[in-house]
CSV table of C-alpha atoms in Angstrom, one decimal:
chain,number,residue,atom,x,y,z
A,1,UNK,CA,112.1,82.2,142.6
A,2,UNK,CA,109.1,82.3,140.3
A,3,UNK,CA,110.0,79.2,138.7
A,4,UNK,CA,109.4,77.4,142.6
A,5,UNK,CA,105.3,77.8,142.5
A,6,UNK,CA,104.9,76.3,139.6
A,7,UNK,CA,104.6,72.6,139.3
A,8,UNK,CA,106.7,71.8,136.3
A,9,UNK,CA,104.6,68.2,135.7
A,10,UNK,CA,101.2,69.7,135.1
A,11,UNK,CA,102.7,73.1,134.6
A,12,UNK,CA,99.9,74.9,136.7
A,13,UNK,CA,100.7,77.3,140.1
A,14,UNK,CA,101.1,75.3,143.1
A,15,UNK,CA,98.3,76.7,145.1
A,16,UNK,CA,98.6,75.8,148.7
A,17,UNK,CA,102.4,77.1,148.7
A,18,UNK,CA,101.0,80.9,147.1
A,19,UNK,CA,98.8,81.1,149.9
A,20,UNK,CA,100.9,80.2,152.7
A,21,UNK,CA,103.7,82.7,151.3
A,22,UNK,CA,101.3,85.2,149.8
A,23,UNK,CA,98.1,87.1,151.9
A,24,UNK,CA,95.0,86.7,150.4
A,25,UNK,CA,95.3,89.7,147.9
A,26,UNK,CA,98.4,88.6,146.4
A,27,UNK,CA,97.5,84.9,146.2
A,28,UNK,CA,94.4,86.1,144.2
A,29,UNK,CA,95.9,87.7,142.1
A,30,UNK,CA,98.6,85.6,141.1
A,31,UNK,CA,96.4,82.5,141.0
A,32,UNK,CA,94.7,84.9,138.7
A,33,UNK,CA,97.6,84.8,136.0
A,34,UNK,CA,97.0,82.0,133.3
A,35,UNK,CA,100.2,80.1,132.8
A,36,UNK,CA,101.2,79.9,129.1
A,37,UNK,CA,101.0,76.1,127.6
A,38,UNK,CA,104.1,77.6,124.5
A,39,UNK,CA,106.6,80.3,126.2
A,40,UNK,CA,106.2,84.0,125.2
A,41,UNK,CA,108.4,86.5,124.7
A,42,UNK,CA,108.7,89.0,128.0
A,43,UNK,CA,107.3,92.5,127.1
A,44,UNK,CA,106.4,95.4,129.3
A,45,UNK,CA,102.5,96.1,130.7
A,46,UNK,CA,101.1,99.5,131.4
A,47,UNK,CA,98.4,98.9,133.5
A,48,UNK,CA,96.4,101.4,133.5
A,49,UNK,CA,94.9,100.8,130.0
A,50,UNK,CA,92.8,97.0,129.8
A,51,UNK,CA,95.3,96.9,126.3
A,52,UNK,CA,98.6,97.2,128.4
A,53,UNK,CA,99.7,99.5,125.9
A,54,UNK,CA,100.9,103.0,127.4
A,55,UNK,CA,98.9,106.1,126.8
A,56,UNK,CA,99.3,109.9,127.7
A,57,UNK,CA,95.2,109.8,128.6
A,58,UNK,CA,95.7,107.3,130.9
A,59,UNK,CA,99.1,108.8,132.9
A,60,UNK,CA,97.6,112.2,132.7
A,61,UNK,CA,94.8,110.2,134.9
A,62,UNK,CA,96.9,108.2,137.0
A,63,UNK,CA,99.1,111.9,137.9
A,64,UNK,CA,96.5,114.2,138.8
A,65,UNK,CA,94.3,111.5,140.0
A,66,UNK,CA,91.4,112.9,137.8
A,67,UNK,CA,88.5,110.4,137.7
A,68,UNK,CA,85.5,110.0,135.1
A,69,UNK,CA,82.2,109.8,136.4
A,70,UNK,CA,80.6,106.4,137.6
A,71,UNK,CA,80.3,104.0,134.9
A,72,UNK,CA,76.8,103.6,135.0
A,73,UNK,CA,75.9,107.4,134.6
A,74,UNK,CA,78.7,107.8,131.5
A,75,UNK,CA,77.1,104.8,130.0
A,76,UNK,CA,73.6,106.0,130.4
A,77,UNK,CA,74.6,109.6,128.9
A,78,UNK,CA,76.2,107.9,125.9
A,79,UNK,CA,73.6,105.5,125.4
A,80,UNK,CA,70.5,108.1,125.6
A,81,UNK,CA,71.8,111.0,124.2
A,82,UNK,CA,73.7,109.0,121.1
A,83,UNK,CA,70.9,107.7,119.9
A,84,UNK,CA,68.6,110.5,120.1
A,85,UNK,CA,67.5,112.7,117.2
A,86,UNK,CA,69.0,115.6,118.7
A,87,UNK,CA,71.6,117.8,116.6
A,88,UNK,CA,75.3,117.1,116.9
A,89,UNK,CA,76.2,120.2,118.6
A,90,UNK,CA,73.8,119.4,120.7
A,91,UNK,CA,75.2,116.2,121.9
A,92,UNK,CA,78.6,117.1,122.3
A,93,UNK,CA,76.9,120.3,124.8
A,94,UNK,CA,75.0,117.7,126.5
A,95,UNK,CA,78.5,116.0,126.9
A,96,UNK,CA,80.2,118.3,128.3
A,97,UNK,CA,77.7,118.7,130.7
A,98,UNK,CA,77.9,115.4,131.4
A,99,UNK,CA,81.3,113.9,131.7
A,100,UNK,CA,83.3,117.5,132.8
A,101,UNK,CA,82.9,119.7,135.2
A,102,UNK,CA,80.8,122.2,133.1
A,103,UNK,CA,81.4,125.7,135.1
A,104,UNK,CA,81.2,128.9,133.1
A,105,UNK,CA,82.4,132.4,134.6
A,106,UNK,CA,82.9,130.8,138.0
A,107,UNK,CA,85.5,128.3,136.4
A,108,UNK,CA,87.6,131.0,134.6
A,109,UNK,CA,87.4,133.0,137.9
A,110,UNK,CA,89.6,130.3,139.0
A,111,UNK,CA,92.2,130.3,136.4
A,112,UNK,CA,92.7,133.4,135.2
A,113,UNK,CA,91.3,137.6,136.2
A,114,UNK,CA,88.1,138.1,134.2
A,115,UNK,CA,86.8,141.8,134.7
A,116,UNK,CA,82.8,140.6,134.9
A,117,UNK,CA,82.2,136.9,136.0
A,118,UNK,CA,78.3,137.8,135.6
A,119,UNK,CA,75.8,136.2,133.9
A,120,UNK,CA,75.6,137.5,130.1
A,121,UNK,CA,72.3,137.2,129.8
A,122,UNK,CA,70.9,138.8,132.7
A,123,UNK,CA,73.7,140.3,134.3
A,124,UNK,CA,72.4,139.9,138.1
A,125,UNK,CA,74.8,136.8,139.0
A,126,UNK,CA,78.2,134.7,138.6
A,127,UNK,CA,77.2,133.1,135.5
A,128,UNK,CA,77.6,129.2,136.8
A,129,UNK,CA,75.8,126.3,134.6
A,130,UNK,CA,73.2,125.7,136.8
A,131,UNK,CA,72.0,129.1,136.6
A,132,UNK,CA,72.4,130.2,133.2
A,133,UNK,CA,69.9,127.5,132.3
A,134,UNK,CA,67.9,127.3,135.2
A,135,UNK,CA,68.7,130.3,137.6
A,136,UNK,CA,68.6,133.2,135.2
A,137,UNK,CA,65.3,135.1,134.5
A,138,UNK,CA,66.1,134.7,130.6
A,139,UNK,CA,66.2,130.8,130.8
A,140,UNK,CA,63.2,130.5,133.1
A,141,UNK,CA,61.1,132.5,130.3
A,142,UNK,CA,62.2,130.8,127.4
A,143,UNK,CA,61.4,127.2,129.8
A,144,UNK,CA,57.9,128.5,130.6
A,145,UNK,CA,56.8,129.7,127.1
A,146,UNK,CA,59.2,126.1,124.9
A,147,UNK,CA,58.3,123.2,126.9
A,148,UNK,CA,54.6,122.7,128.2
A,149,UNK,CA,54.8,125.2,130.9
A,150,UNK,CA,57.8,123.9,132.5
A,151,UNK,CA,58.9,126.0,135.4
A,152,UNK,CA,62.9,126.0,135.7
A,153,UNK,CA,62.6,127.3,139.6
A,154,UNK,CA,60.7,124.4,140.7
A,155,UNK,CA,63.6,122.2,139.9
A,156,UNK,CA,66.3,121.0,142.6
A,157,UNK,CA,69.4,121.9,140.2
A,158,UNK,CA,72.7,121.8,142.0
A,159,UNK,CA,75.6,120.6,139.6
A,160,UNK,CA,76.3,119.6,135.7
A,161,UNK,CA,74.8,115.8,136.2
A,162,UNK,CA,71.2,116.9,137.6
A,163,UNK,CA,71.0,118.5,134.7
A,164,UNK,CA,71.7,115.4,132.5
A,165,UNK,CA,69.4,113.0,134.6
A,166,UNK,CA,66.4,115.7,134.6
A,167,UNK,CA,66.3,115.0,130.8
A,168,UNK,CA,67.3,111.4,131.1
A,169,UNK,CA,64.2,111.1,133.4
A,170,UNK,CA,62.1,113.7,132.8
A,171,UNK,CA,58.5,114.5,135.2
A,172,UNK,CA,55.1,113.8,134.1
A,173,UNK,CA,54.2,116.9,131.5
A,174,UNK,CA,51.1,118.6,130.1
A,175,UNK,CA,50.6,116.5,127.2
A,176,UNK,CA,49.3,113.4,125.9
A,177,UNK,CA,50.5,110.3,126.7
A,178,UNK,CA,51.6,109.1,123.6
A,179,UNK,CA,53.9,112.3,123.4
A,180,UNK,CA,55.6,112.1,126.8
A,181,UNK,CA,58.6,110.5,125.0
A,182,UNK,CA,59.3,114.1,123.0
A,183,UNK,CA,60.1,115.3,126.2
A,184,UNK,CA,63.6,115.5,126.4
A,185,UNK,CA,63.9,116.1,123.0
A,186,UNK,CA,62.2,119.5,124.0
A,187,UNK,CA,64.2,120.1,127.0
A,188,UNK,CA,67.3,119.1,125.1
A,189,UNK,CA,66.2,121.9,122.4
A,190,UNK,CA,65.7,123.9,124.9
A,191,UNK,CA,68.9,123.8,126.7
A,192,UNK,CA,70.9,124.4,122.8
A,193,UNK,CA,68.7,127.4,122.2
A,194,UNK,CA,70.5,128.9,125.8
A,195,UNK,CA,73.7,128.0,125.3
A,196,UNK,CA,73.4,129.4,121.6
A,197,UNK,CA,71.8,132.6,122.9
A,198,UNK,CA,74.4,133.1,125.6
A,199,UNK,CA,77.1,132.6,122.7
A,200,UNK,CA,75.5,135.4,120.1
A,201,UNK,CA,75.7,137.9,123.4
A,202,UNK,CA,79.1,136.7,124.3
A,203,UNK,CA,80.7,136.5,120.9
A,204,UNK,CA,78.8,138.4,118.4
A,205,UNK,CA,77.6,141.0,120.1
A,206,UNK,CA,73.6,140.1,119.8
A,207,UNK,CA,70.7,141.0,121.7
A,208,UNK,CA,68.4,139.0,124.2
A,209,UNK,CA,65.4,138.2,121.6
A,210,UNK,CA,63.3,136.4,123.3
A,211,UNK,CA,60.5,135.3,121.4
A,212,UNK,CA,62.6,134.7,118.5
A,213,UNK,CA,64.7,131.9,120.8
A,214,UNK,CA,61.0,130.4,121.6
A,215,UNK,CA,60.2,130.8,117.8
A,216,UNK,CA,63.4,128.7,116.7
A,217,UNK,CA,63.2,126.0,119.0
A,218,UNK,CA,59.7,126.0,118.2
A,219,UNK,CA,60.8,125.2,114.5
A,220,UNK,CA,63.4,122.7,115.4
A,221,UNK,CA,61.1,120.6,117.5
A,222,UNK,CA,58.6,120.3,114.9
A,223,UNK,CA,61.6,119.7,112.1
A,224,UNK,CA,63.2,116.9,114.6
A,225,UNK,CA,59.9,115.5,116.1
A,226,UNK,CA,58.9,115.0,112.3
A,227,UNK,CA,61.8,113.0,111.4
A,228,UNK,CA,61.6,110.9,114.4
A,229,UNK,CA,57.7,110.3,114.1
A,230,UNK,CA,58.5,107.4,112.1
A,231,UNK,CA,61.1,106.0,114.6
A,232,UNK,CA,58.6,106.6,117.5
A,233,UNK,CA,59.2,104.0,120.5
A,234,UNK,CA,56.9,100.4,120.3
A,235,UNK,CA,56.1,98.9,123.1
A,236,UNK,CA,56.3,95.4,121.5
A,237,UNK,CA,57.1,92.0,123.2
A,238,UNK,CA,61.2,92.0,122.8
A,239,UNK,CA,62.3,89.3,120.5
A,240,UNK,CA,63.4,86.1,122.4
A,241,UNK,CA,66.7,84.3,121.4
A,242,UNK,CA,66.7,80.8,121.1
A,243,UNK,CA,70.0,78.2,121.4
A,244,UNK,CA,70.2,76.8,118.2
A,245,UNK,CA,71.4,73.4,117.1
A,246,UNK,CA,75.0,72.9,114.7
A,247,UNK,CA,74.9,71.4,112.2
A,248,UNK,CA,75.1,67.8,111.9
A,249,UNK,CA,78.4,66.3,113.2
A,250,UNK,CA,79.1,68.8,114.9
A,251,UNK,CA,79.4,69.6,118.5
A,252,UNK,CA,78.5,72.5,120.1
A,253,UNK,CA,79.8,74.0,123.6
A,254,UNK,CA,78.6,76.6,125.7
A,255,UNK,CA,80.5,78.2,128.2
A,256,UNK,CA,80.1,79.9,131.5
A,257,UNK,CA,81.3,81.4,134.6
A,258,UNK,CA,80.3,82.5,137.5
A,259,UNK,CA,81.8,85.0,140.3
A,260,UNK,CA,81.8,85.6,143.7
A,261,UNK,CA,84.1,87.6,145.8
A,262,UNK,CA,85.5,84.6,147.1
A,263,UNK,CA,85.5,81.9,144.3
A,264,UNK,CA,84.5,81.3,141.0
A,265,UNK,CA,83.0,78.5,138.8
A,266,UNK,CA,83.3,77.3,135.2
A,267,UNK,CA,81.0,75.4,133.0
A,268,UNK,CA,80.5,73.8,130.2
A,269,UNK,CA,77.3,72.3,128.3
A,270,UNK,CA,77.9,70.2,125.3
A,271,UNK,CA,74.8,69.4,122.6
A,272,UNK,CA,74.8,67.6,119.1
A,273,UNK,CA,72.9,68.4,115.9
A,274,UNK,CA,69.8,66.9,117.8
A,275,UNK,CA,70.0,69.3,121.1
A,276,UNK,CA,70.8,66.1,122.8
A,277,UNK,CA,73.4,67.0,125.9
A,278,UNK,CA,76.4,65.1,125.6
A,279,UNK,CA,78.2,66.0,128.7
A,280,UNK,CA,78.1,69.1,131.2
A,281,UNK,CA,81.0,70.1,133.2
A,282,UNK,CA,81.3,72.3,135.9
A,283,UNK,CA,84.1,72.9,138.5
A,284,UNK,CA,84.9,75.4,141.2
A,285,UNK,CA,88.0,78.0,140.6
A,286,UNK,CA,89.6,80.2,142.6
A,287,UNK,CA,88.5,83.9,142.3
A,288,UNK,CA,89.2,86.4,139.4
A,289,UNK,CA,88.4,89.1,137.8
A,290,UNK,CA,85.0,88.2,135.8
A,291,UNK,CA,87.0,88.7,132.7
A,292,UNK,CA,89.5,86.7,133.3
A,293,UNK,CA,87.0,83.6,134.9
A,294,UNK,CA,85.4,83.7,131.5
A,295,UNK,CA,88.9,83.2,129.7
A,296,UNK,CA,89.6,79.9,131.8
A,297,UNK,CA,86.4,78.5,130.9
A,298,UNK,CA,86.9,78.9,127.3
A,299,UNK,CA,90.1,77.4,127.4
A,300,UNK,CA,89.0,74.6,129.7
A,301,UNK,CA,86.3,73.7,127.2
A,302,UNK,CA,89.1,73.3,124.5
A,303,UNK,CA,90.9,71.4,126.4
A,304,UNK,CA,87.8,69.4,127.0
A,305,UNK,CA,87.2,68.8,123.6
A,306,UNK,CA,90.7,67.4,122.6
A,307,UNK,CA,89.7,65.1,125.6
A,308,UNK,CA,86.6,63.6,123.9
A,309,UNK,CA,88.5,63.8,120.6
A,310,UNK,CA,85.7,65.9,118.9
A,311,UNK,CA,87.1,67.1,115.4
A,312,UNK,CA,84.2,69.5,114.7
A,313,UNK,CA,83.3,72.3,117.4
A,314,UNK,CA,81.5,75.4,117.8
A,315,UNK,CA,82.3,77.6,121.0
A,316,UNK,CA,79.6,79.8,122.1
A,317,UNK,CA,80.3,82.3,124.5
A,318,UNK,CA,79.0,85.4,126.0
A,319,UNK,CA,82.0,87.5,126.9
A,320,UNK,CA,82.4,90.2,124.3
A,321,UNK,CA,86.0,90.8,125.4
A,322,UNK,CA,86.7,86.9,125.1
A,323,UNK,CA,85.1,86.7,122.0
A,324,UNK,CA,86.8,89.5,120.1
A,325,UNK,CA,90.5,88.7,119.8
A,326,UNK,CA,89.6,84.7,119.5
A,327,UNK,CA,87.3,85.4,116.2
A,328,UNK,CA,89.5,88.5,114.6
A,329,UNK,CA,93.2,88.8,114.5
A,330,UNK,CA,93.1,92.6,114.7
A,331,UNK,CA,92.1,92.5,118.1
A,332,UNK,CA,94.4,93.0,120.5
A,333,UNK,CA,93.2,90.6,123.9
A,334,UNK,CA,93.2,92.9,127.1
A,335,UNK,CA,96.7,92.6,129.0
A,336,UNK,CA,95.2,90.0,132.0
A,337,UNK,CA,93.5,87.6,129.8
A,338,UNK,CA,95.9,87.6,127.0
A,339,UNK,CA,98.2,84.0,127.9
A,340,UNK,CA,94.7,82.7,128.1
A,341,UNK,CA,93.5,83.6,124.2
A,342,UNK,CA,96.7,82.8,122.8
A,343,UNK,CA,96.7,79.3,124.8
A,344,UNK,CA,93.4,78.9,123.2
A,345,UNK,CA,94.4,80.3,119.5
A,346,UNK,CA,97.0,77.6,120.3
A,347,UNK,CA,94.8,74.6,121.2
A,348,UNK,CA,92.4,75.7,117.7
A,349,UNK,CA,95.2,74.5,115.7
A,350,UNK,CA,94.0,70.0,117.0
A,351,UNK,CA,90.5,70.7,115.5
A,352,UNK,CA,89.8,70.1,112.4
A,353,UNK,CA,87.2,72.6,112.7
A,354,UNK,CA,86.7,75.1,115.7
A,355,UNK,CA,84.7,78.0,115.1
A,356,UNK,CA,83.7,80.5,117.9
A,357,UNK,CA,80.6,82.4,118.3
A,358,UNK,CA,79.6,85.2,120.6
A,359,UNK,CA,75.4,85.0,121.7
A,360,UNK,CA,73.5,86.9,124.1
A,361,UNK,CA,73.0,85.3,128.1
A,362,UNK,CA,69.4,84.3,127.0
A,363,UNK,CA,70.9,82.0,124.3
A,364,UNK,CA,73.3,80.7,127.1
A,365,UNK,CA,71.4,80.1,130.0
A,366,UNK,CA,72.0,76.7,130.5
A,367,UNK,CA,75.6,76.9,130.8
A,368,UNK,CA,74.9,79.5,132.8
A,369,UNK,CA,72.5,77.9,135.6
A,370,UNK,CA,75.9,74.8,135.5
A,371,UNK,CA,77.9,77.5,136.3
A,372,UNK,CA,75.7,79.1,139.2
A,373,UNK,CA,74.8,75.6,140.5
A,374,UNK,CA,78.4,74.6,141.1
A,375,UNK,CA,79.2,78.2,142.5
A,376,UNK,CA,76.7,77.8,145.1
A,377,UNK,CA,77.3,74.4,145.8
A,378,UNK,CA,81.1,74.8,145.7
A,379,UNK,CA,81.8,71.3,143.9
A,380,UNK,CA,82.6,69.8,140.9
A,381,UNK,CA,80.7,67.8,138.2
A,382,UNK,CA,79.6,65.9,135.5
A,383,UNK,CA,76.2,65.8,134.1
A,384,UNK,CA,75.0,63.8,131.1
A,385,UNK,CA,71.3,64.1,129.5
A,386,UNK,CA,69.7,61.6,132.4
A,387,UNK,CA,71.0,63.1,135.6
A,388,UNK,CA,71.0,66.8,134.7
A,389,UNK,CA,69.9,68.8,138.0
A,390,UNK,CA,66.8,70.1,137.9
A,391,UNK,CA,67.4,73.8,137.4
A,392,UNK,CA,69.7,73.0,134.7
A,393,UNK,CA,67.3,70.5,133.0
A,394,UNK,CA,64.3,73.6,133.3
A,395,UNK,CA,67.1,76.0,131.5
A,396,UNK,CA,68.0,73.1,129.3
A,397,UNK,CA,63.8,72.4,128.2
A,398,UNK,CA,63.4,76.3,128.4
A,399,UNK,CA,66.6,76.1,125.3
A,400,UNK,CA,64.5,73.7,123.5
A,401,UNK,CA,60.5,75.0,123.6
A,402,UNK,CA,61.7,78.6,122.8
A,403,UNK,CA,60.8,79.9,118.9
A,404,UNK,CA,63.7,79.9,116.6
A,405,UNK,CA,65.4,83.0,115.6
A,406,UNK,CA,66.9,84.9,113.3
A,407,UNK,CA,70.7,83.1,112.8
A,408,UNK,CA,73.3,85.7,114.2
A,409,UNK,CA,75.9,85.7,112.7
């Protein structure tokens, strides 16, 4: 039974029994599951959504085994093209290019008869994305004569996503320097001015025109380029954030983790009003998810705290997803670290004042360096101001000689 590998003294998993019953998989991941310190009522999990709340999305997903694109290229797409001065429709074309397979005639050939699966603007062949904006006579005209000479058959073009990283990272062009980062706002005007030309002929029965397609997104660059003149890319040193001291009698604690594939680390660093360290803990853990290593160490720093009886605390971390549901009761904790936030909501209550705060890594580094030194070292310790390690001392001087920001709040 469940109830049998779980010590009910300390009320934590009794480890070595897991992994004698359990291969290495399962032990992980029930080792993984944070025991509640106040019971909770059962409730169901669907597990494909981080909220473990059921969605049609997500089973649509988990049926037809439909994937979206790596992370990192989804990311990038959102990132670039949302904050880019580009129209709307633009963005969402630039989306759909991006994060769907983005097949014109070629896809409907699929699904249903369609009398003429050739291109509409130059009628010669299957109309597929990559050559209606690169392929088709019509698009390599309107490339040459819009975007400083740019030849659309010298390109390597073979699905949806080259497309989206050839104006993420566009070549070298014709111009001067200080005007290479209009490129892809050109190419992206470009690319609209197609798709827009393709639709007139498809839908509205209009003519290939074109000088007047160079002649609009002519005007639109100049309208757009104008407006974003004044939002041009610096090349400034990035501002440089700065742990900054609480205020006095108060303590404040920064917490860590740190993740390998197999075994984790937590650690805490804990300063006064004069930036003095009181204490630094740090302690191997058995391995998680980084999400869920992160929710142990904040609750092991409360717990801490009650130890040292410290009435007034501030709980810096630099886990978004931690940080969240801990500072707003609107936010629902993901489903595998949620006994660990209400714990901790739960542990708030012995304070007579606990505040959390979320900061960047380079305002945490020195819990951070505790939490790689124990990783590596695979022990345990505790540190006070005269026998810090060396790399954590460096970190811990690095906190203090840095310029003071802006507060954050």
């Amino acid at each position: 039974m469940v109830f049998q590998l779980i010590d009910q003294e300390s009320f934590a998993w009794k480890t070595n029994i897991i992994k004698d019953l359990f291969d290495l998989e399962y032990a992980k991941a029930i080792l993984s599951i944070h025991l509640p310190t106040t019971s909770r009522p059962n409730k169901l999990i669907w597990l494909q959504n981080p909220n473990g709340k059921f969605s049609i999305k997500s089973a649509y997903q988990l049926t037809t085994q439909i994937l979206p694109p790596p992370p990192s290229q989804a990311k990038s797409v959102r990132k670039n093209f949302g904050s880019s001065g580009c129209q709307r429709k633009s963005k969402c074309l630039f989306g759909g290019l991006a994060l769907t397979p983005y097949q014109k005639k070629d896809n409907l050939l699929k699904r249903i008869n369609i009398n003429d699966p050739s291109c509409l603007l130059c009628g010669f062949e299957v109309e597929t994305c990559c050559h209606l904006f690169f392929g088709c006579p019509v698009a390599k005209a309107i490339w040459h004569s819009s975007c400083w000479g740019f030849k659309a058959d010298e390109q390597l073009i073979f699905a949806c996503m080259d497309i989206i990283k050839l104006i993420l990272d566009p070549s070298k062009a014709l111009c001067p320097s200080e005007d290479q980062w209009l490129i892809p706002l050109n190419m992206a005007l470009v690319l609209d001015e197609i798709w827009h030309l393709r639709n007139q002929v498809s839908f509205q029965e209009g003519q290939v025109d074109i000088p007047n397609s160079i002649k609009q997104i002519n005007f639109k660059f100049h309208e757009f380029s104008t407006l974003l003149e004044s939002e041009k890319p610096s090349f400034t040193t990035p501002v440089v954030f700065r742990w900054e001291p609480p205020p006095p009698g108060w303590i404040k604690l920064n917490v860590d983790a740190a993740v390998a594939e197999s075994s984790s680390a937590l650690a805490v660093v804990a300063r006064d009003d004069k930036e003095i360290v009181s204490k630094a803990w740090s302690k191997t853990h058995h391995p998680c998810p980084p999400i869920v290593v992160e929710a142990n160490a904040i609750l092991w720093v409360a717990q801490l705290a009650i130890q040292e009886r410290w009435s007034h605390i501030i709980i810096e971390v630099d886990a978004k997803r931690c940080f969240d549901p801990l500072s707003s009761k609107d936010v629902i904790p993901d489903w595998y670290i949620a006994n660990s936030v209400y714990s901790i909501l739960n542990l708030k209550v012995g304070f007579v004042q606990c505040c959390f705060r979320w900061v960047k890594r380079e305002s945490n580094s020195t819990a951070h360096e505790t939490a790689k030194l124990s990783l590596a070292s695979r022990e345990s310790f505790c540190f006070n101001k005269d026998n810090l390690p060396r790399v954590v001392h460096s970190a811990y001087l690095g906190d203090c000689l840095k310029p003071h920001p802006s507060f954050v709040a």
